[in-house]
XYZ file of C-alpha atoms in Angstrom:
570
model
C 0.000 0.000 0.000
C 1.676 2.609 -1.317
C -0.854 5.797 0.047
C -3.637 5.513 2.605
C -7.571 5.291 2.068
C -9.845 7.580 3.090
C -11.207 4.957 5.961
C -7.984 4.418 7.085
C -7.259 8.440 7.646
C -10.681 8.871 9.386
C -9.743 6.360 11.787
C -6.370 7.616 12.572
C -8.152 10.985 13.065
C -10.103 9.899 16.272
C -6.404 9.058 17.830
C -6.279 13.150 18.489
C -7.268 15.845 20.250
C -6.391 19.340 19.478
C -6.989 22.550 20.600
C -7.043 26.385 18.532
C -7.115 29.821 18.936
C -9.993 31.709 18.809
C -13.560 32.292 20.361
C -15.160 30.466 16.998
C -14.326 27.906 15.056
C -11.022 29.051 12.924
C -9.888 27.717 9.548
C -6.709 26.043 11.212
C -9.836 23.692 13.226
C -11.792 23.212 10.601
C -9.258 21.804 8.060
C -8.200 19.695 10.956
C -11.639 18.382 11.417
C -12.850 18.305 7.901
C -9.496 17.040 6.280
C -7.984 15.407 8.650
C -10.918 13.758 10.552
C -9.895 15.020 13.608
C -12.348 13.246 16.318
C -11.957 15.047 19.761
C -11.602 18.562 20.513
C -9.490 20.591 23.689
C -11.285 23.487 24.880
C -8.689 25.882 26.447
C -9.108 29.455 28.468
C -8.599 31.322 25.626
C -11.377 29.677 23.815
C -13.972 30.630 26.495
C -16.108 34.054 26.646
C -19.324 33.257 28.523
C -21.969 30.734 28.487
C -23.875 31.228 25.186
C -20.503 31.786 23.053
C -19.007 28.252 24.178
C -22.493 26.658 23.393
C -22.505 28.361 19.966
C -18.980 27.728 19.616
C -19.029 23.756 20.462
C -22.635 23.482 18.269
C -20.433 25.056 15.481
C -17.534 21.880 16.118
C -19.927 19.587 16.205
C -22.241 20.656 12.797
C -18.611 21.065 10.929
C -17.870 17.117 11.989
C -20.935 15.878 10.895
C -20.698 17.719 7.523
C -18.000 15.610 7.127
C -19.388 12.653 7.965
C -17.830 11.909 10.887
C -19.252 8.718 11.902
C -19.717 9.740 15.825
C -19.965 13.184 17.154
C -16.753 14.749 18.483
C -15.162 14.295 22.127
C -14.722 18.204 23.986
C -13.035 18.317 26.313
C -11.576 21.046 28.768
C -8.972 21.454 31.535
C -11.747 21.803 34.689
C -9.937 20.523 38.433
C -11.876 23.444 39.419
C -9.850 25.966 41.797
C -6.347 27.466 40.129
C -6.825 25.096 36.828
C -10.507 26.070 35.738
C -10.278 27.036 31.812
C -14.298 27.283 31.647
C -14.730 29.163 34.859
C -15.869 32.679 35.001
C -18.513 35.275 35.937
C -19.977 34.879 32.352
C -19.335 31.123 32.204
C -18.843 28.505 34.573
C -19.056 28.919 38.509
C -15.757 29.006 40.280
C -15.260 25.993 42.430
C -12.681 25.118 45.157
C -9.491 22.817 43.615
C -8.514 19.509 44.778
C -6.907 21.041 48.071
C -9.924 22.903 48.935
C -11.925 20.287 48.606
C -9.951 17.912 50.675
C -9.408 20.658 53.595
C -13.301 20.268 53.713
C -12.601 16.673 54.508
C -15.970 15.628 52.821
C -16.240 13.206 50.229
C -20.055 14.402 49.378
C -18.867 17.624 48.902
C -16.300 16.903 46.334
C -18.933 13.938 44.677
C -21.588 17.405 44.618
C -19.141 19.885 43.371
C -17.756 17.796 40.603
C -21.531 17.020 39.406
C -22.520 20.570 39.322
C -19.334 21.078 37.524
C -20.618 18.478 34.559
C -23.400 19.896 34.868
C -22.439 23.403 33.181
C -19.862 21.828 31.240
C -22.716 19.208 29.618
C -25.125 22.741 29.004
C -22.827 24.141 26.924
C -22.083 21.099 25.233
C -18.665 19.967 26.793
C -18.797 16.424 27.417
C -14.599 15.143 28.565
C -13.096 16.782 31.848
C -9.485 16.629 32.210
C -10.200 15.639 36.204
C -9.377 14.377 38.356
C -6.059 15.124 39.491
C -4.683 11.877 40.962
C -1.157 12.697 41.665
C -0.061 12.503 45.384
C 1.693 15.731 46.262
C 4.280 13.645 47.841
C 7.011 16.276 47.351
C 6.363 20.731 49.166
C 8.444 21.452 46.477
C 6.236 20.248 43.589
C 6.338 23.153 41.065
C 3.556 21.775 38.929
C 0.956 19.681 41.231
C 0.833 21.288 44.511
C -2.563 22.497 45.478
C -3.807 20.701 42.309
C -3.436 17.399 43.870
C -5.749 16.606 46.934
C -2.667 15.399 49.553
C 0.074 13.719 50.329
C -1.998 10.725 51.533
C -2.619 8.079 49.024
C -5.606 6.619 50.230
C -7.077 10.316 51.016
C -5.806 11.025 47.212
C -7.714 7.896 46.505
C -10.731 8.580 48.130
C -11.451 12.292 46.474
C -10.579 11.355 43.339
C -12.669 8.553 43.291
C -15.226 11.175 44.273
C -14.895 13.651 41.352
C -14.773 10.421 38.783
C -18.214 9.529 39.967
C -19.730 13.308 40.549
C -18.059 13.937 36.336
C -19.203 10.701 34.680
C -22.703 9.876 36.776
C -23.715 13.714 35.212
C -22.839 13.274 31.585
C -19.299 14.171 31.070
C -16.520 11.520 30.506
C -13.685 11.602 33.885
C -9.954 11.663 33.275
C -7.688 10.836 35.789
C -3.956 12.136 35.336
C -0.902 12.457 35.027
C -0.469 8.800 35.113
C 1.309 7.330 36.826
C 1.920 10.031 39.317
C 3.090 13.715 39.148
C 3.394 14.030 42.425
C 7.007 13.214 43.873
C 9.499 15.688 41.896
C 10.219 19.580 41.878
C 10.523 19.703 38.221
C 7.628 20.579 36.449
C 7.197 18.884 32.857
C 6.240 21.858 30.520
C 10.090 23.066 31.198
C 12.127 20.029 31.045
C 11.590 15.884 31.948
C 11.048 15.177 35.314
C 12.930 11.985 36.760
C 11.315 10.201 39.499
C 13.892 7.440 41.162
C 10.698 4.523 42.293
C 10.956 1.153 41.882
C 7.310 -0.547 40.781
C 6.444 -1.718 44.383
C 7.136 1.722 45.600
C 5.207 2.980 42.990
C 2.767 0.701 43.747
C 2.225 1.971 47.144
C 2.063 5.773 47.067
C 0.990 6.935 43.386
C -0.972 4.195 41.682
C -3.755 3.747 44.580
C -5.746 6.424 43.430
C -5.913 5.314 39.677
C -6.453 1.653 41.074
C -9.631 3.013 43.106
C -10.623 4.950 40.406
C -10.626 1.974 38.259
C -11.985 -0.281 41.163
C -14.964 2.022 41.593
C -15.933 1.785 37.557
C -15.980 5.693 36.928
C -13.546 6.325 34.928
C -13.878 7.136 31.229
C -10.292 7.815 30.753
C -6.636 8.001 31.913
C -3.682 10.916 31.156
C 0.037 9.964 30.852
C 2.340 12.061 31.712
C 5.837 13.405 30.967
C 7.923 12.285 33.844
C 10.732 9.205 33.442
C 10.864 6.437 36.067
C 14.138 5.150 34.948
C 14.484 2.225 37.593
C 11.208 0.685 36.004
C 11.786 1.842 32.642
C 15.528 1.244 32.218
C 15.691 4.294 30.671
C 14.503 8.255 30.719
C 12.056 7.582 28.710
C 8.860 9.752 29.543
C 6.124 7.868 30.706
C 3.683 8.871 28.249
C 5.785 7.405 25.779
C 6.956 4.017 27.391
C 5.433 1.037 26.464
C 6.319 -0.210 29.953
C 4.500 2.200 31.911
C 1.428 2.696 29.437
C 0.807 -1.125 28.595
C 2.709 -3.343 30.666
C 1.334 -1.152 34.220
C -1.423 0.618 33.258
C -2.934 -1.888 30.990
C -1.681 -5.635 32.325
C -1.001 -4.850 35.687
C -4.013 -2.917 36.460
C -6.224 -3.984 34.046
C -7.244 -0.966 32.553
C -9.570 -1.203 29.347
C -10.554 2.185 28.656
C -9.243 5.434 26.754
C -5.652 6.449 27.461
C -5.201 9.981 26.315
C -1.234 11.646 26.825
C -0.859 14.656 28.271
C 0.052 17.861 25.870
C 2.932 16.738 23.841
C 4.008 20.424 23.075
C 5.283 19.999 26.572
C 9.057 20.584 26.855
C 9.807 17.155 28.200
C 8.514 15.998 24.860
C 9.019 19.046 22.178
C 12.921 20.572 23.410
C 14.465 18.317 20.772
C 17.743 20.541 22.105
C 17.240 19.162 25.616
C 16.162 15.366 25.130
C 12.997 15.833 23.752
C 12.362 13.625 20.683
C 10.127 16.360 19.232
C 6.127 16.611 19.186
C 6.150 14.565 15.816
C 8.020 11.465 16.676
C 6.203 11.553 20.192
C 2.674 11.628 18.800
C 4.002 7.960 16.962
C 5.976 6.655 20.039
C 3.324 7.420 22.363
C 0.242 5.218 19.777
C 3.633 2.824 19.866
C 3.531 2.793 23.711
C -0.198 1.994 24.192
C -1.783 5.550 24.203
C -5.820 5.778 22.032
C -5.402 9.493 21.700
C -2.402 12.571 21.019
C -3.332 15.686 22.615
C -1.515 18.281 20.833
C -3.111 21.879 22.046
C -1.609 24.768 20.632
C 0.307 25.015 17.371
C -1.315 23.723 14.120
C 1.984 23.052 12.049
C 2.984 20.606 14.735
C -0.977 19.048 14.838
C -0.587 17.991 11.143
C 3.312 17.414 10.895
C 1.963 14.726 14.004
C -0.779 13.492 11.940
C 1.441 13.197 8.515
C 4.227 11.124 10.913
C 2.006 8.597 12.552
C -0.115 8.275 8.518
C 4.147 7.404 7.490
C 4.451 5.034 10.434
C 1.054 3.941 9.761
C 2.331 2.995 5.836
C 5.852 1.799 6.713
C 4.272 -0.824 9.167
C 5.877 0.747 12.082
C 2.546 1.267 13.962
C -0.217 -1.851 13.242
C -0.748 -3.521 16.142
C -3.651 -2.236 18.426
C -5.368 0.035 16.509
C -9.369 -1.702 16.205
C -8.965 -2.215 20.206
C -8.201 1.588 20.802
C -10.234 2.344 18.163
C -13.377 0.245 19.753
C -12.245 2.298 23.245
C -12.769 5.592 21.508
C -15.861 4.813 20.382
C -17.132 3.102 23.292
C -16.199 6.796 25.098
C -17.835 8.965 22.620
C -21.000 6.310 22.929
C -21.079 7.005 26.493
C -20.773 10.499 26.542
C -20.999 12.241 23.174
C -23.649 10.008 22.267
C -25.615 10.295 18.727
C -25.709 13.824 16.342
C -29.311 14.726 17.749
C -27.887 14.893 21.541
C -25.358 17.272 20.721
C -26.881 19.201 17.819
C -30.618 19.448 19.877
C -33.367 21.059 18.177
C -33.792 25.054 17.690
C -36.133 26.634 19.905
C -34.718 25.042 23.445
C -34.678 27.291 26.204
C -30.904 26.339 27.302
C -30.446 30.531 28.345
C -33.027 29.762 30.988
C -31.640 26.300 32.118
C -27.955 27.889 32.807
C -29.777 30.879 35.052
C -31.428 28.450 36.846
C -27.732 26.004 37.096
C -25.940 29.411 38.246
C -28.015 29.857 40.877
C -27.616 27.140 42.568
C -24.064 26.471 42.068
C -23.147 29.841 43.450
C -24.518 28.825 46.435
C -22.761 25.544 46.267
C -19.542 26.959 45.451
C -20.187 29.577 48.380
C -20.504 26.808 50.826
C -17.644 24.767 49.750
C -15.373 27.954 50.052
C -16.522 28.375 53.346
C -15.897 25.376 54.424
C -12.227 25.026 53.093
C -10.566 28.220 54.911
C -8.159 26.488 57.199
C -6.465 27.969 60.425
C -3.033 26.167 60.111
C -2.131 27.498 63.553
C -3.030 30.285 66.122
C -7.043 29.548 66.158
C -7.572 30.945 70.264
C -5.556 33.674 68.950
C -8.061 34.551 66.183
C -11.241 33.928 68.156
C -9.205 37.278 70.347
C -8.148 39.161 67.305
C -11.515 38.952 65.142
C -13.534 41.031 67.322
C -10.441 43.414 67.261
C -10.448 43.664 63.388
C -14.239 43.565 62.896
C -14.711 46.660 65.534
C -11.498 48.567 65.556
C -10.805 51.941 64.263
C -8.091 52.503 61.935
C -6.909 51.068 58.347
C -6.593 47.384 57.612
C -3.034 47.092 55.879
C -3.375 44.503 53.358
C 0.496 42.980 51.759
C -0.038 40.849 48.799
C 3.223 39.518 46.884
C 3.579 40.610 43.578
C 2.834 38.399 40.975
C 5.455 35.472 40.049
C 5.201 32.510 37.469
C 3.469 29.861 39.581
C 3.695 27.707 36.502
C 2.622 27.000 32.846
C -0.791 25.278 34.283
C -1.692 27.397 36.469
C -0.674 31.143 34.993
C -2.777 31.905 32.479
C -5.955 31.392 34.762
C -4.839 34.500 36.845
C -4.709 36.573 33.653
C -1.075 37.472 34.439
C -0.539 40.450 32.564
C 2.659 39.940 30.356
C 5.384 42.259 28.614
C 6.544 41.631 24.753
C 8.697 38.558 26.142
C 6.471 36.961 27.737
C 7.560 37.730 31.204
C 5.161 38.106 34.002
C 4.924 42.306 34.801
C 5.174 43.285 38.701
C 1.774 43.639 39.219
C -1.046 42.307 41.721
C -3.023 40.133 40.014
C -6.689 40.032 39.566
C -7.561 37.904 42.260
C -5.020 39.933 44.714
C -7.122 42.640 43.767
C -10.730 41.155 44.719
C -9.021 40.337 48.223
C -8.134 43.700 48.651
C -11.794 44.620 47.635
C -12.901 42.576 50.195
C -11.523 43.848 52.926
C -12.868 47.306 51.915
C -15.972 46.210 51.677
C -15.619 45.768 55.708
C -12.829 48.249 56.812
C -10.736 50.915 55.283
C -7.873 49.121 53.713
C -4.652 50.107 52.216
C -3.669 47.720 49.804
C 0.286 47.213 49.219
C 1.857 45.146 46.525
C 5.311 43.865 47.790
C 8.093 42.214 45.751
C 11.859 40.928 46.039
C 12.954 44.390 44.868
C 12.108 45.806 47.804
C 14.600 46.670 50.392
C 11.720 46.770 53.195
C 8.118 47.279 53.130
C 7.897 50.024 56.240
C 8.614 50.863 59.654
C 7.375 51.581 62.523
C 6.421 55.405 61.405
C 4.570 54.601 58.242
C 2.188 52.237 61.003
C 0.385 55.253 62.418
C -3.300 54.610 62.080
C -3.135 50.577 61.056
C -5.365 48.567 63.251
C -4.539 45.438 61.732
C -2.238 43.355 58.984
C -3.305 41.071 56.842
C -0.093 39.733 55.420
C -0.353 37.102 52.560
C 2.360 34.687 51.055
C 1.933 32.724 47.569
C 4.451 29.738 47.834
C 7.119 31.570 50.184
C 8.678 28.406 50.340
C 10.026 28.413 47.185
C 10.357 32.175 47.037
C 12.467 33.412 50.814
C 12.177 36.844 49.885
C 8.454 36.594 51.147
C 9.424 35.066 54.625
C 12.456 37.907 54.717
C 9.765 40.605 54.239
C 7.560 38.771 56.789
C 10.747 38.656 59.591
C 11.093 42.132 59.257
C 7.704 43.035 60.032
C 7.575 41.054 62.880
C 10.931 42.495 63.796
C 9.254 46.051 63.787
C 6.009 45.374 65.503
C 7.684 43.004 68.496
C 7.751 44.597 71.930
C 9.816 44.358 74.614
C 7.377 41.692 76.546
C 7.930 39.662 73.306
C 4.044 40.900 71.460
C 3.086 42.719 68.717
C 2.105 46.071 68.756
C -0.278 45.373 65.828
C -2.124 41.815 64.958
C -0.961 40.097 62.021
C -2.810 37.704 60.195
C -0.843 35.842 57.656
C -2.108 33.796 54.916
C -1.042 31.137 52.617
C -2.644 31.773 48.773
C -1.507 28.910 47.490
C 0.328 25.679 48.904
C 0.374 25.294 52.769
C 3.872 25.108 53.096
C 4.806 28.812 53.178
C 5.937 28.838 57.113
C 6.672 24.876 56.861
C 9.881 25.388 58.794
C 11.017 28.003 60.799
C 8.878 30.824 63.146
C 8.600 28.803 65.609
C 8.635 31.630 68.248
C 5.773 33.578 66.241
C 3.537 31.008 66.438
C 1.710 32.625 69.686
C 1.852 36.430 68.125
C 0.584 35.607 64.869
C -2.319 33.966 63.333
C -1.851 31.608 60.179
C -4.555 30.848 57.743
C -4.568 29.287 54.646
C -7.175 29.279 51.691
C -5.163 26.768 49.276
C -5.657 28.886 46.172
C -5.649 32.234 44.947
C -9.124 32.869 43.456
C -11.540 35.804 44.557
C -13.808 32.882 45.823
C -11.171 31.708 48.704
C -9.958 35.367 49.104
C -14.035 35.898 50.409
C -14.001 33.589 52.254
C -10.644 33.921 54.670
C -11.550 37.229 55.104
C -15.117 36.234 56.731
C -12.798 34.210 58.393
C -11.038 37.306 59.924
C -13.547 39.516 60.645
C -15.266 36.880 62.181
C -18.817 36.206 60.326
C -17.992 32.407 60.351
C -15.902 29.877 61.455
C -12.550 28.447 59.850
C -13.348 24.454 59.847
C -11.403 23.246 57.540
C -8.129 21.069 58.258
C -5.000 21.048 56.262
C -4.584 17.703 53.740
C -0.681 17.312 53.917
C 1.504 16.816 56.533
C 3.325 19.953 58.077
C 6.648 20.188 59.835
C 6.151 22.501 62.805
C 2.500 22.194 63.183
């Protein structure tokens, strides 16, 4: 066979999913769908406006497909976790919802079964039907630059328990669950989109910590799906082979040793551990082949459409030269089993004109505000100094003066998690020094209680204030965004303390401090400041859990939730 049939292309074009640019459909996605029979489709943030756009926007996908007789409607699907990763949340699309973190510091599992079913909920109303959730990793490692507060603890069998939870809240309401990055981000401080994480486990100790949650997962029969990631496990592997890549790890674990029959999708191969080809990366072209070589049903390739067909020309040459042929009707039957499930026939997702789906997402909104409103509530955590509060909160709630509010200025969290927030970026690319959006709702917050002056600090500065520019503050509110991994926040946060501490060892003004992101900000260290200062933390930095701690401080409700990973000091 010297060129490939038509049939033959249409079926390699459901072993992809790729994403665009644009609000509506643009020509780049609708060559790839009508030409190259591309069968599933990545939502990202920059695809999302508001409610009615995405529905238009996904009814527009899914009309171009069957034009071109696609024989099943197309897969959507969308990075949701909920909390720092939500790419379809917002105030004219879906409702913000706590992350993984959150969720567990609420220590319920019916919470995080009910948030993740309102969450398919509005993603199945606007015609999303594939979640990239949950995250399954085990944030085994404070340092983790990529998981963190996306992961739900350092506990496997806690891990296990809420993930479990979202699978069945995602795929009981309509949408198809993915649980990633197989098998287990969790125990490295190198974060994949920059370079290829190595994680030194043998297969029983692997066994222990990161594959219980995809076992349960798979145990408890939700889950539609499965993510590979970019990291090597070279005492299992032999090799630094990435994971979503190695035969090993993607047949001989994931689908002999666990027994897993459904959809394995990789995660974005435009990834640095997979696209550097100057750093060890075998380039997105070759990995979109090694990774159908390795076991994977579908590519996800999200960003650049030169690299989307040069991977769909190299696997149609491997495809010819007999270098892929084994596998292909099984993953093909998986696909379609999936898209059965959950995208189901053209009439569910191209419904008749005339249905009243405007009314229908009013109606969702409301109650999943007040959902997400409880779940917030419930997740602001005192990490230490809670008699100390219950003395202060009066204080700040009644007092006279100004509320000084320090937030950090605004650093590269990472490559997941940046673009949520907005960050506002110069010609290079580089983050500005500026507050952030949600830094900004906190600070409106605490105005709408108390005059507040709001301070942006940074590792430029030499030192916030002293003890002169203090005349008038009642009260600081001092938050930290992974100070952990960035001292300059602690330093700032020492010499504070330094200038409020009195000679009978106080402070001449309360201090509140909160972590915005990862608990781990005072994880060693201020020992002798735990009785003068009160530590809170909300486990993300969204205007939801910025509402919420600062109820928390002026006292209209409790803080009840408990922190999900272990914490030296505490």
């Amino acid at each position: 066979m010297d060129t490939l049939t038509e049939t033959i292309k249409r079926e390699i074009g459901q072993h992809f999913v790729f994403g665009f640019h644009g609000q509506t459909a643009s020509n780049d996605i609708k060559m790839l769908i009508k030409d190259y029979f591309v069968g599933n489709i990545i939502l990202m943030k920059r695809n999302i406006k508001d409610f009615e756009q995405v529905r238009s926007l996904v009814h527009e996908l899914q009309l171009i497909a069957k034009e071109a007789d696609h024989e099943k409607p197309l897969m959507i699907g969308i990075d949701q976790e909920n909390g720092l990763v939500s790419a379809f949340s917002s105030p004219a699309a879906g409702t913000q919802f706590p992350g993984a973190m959150a969720i567990a510091a609420i220590g319920s599992i019916d919470m995080a079964e009910a948030v993740a079913g309102a969450t398919a909920n509005e993603l199945r109303l606007a015609g999303i039907n594939w979640a990239y959730s949950p995250v399954a990793d085990v944030n085994s490692d404070p340092l983790n630059p990529v998981i963190g507060v996306r992961s739900f603890g350092d506990d496997p069998k806690k891990v296990a328990q809420f993930s479990t939870a979202v699978a069945r809240g995602l795929s009981s309401n309509g949408v198809a669950s993915c649980a990633k990055h197989f098998p287990g981000h969790g125990d490295t401080h190198v974060d994949s989109h920059l370079s290829l994480p190595r994680i030194l486990k043998s297969k029983e100790a692997l066994g222990s910590t990161e594959l219980l949650p995809f076992q349960s997962i798979m145990e408890a029969g939700v889950l539609s799906s499965v993510m590979t990631g970019h990291m090597a496990l070279p005492e299992i592997t032999g090799d630094d082979t990435p994971a979503s890549l190695s035969k090993t790890i993607t047949t001989d674990i994931l689908r002999k040793s666990l027994c897993y029959n459904g959809v394995v999708v990789t995660d974005c191969l435009e990834m640095d551990a997979i696209a550097d080809v100057n750093n060890g990366g075998c380039g997105v072209e070759e990995g979109a082949v090694r990774s159908l070589e390795a076991g994977a049903d579908i590519v996800m390739i999200c960003h650049t459409f030169q690299r989307q067909v040069g991977a769909l020309e190299s696997v149609y040459r491997a495809t010819l030269s007999g270098r892929l042929k084994n596998g292909w009707i099984e993953s093909e039957k998986r696909i379609s089993y999936m898209k059965d499930g959950f995208a189901k026939s053209w009439s569910a997702v191209l419904p008749a004109e005339g249905d009243d789906f405007v009314y229908q997402w009013q109606e969702l909104k409301k109650r999943n505000i007040s959902l997400s409103h409880e779940a917030y509530c419930r997740s602001t955590a005192v990490i230490w100094g809670s008699k100390l509060l219950s003395g202060i909160s009066p204080q700040i709630q009644s007092g006279k003066g100004q509320i000084l509010l320090l937030t950090p200025s605004m650093e590269s969290v990472n490559k997941a998690v940046d673009d949520e927030e907005s960050i506002i970026r110069n010609s290079d690319g580089i983050v500005r020094n500026t507050a952030g959006a949600s830094y900004l709702s906190l600070a409106s917050s605490v105005k709408k209680r108390r005059e507040c002056n709001h301070c942006v600090y940074s590792a430029t500065d030499a030192h916030i204030f002293d003890a002169r520019s203090l005349d008038g503050v009642s009260g600081i509110i001092f938050v930290m965004r992974n100070a952990d991994q960035r001292p300059w926040q602690r330093q700032h946060l020492v010499k504070i303390l330094q200038t409020l501490r009195t000679p009978t060892n106080e402070l001449s003004i309360p201090v509140i401090v909160v972590a915005s992101c990862g608990p781990y900000d005072l994880m060693e260290g201020f020992e002798d400041s735990r009785d003068s200062i009160v530590y809170l933390g909300t486990f993300e930095f969204t205007a939801e859990a910025f509402e919420a701690v600062v109820a928390v401080i002026f006292g209209e409700h409790q803080a009840t939730g408990k922190v999900p990973v272990s914490i030296v000091g505490r």
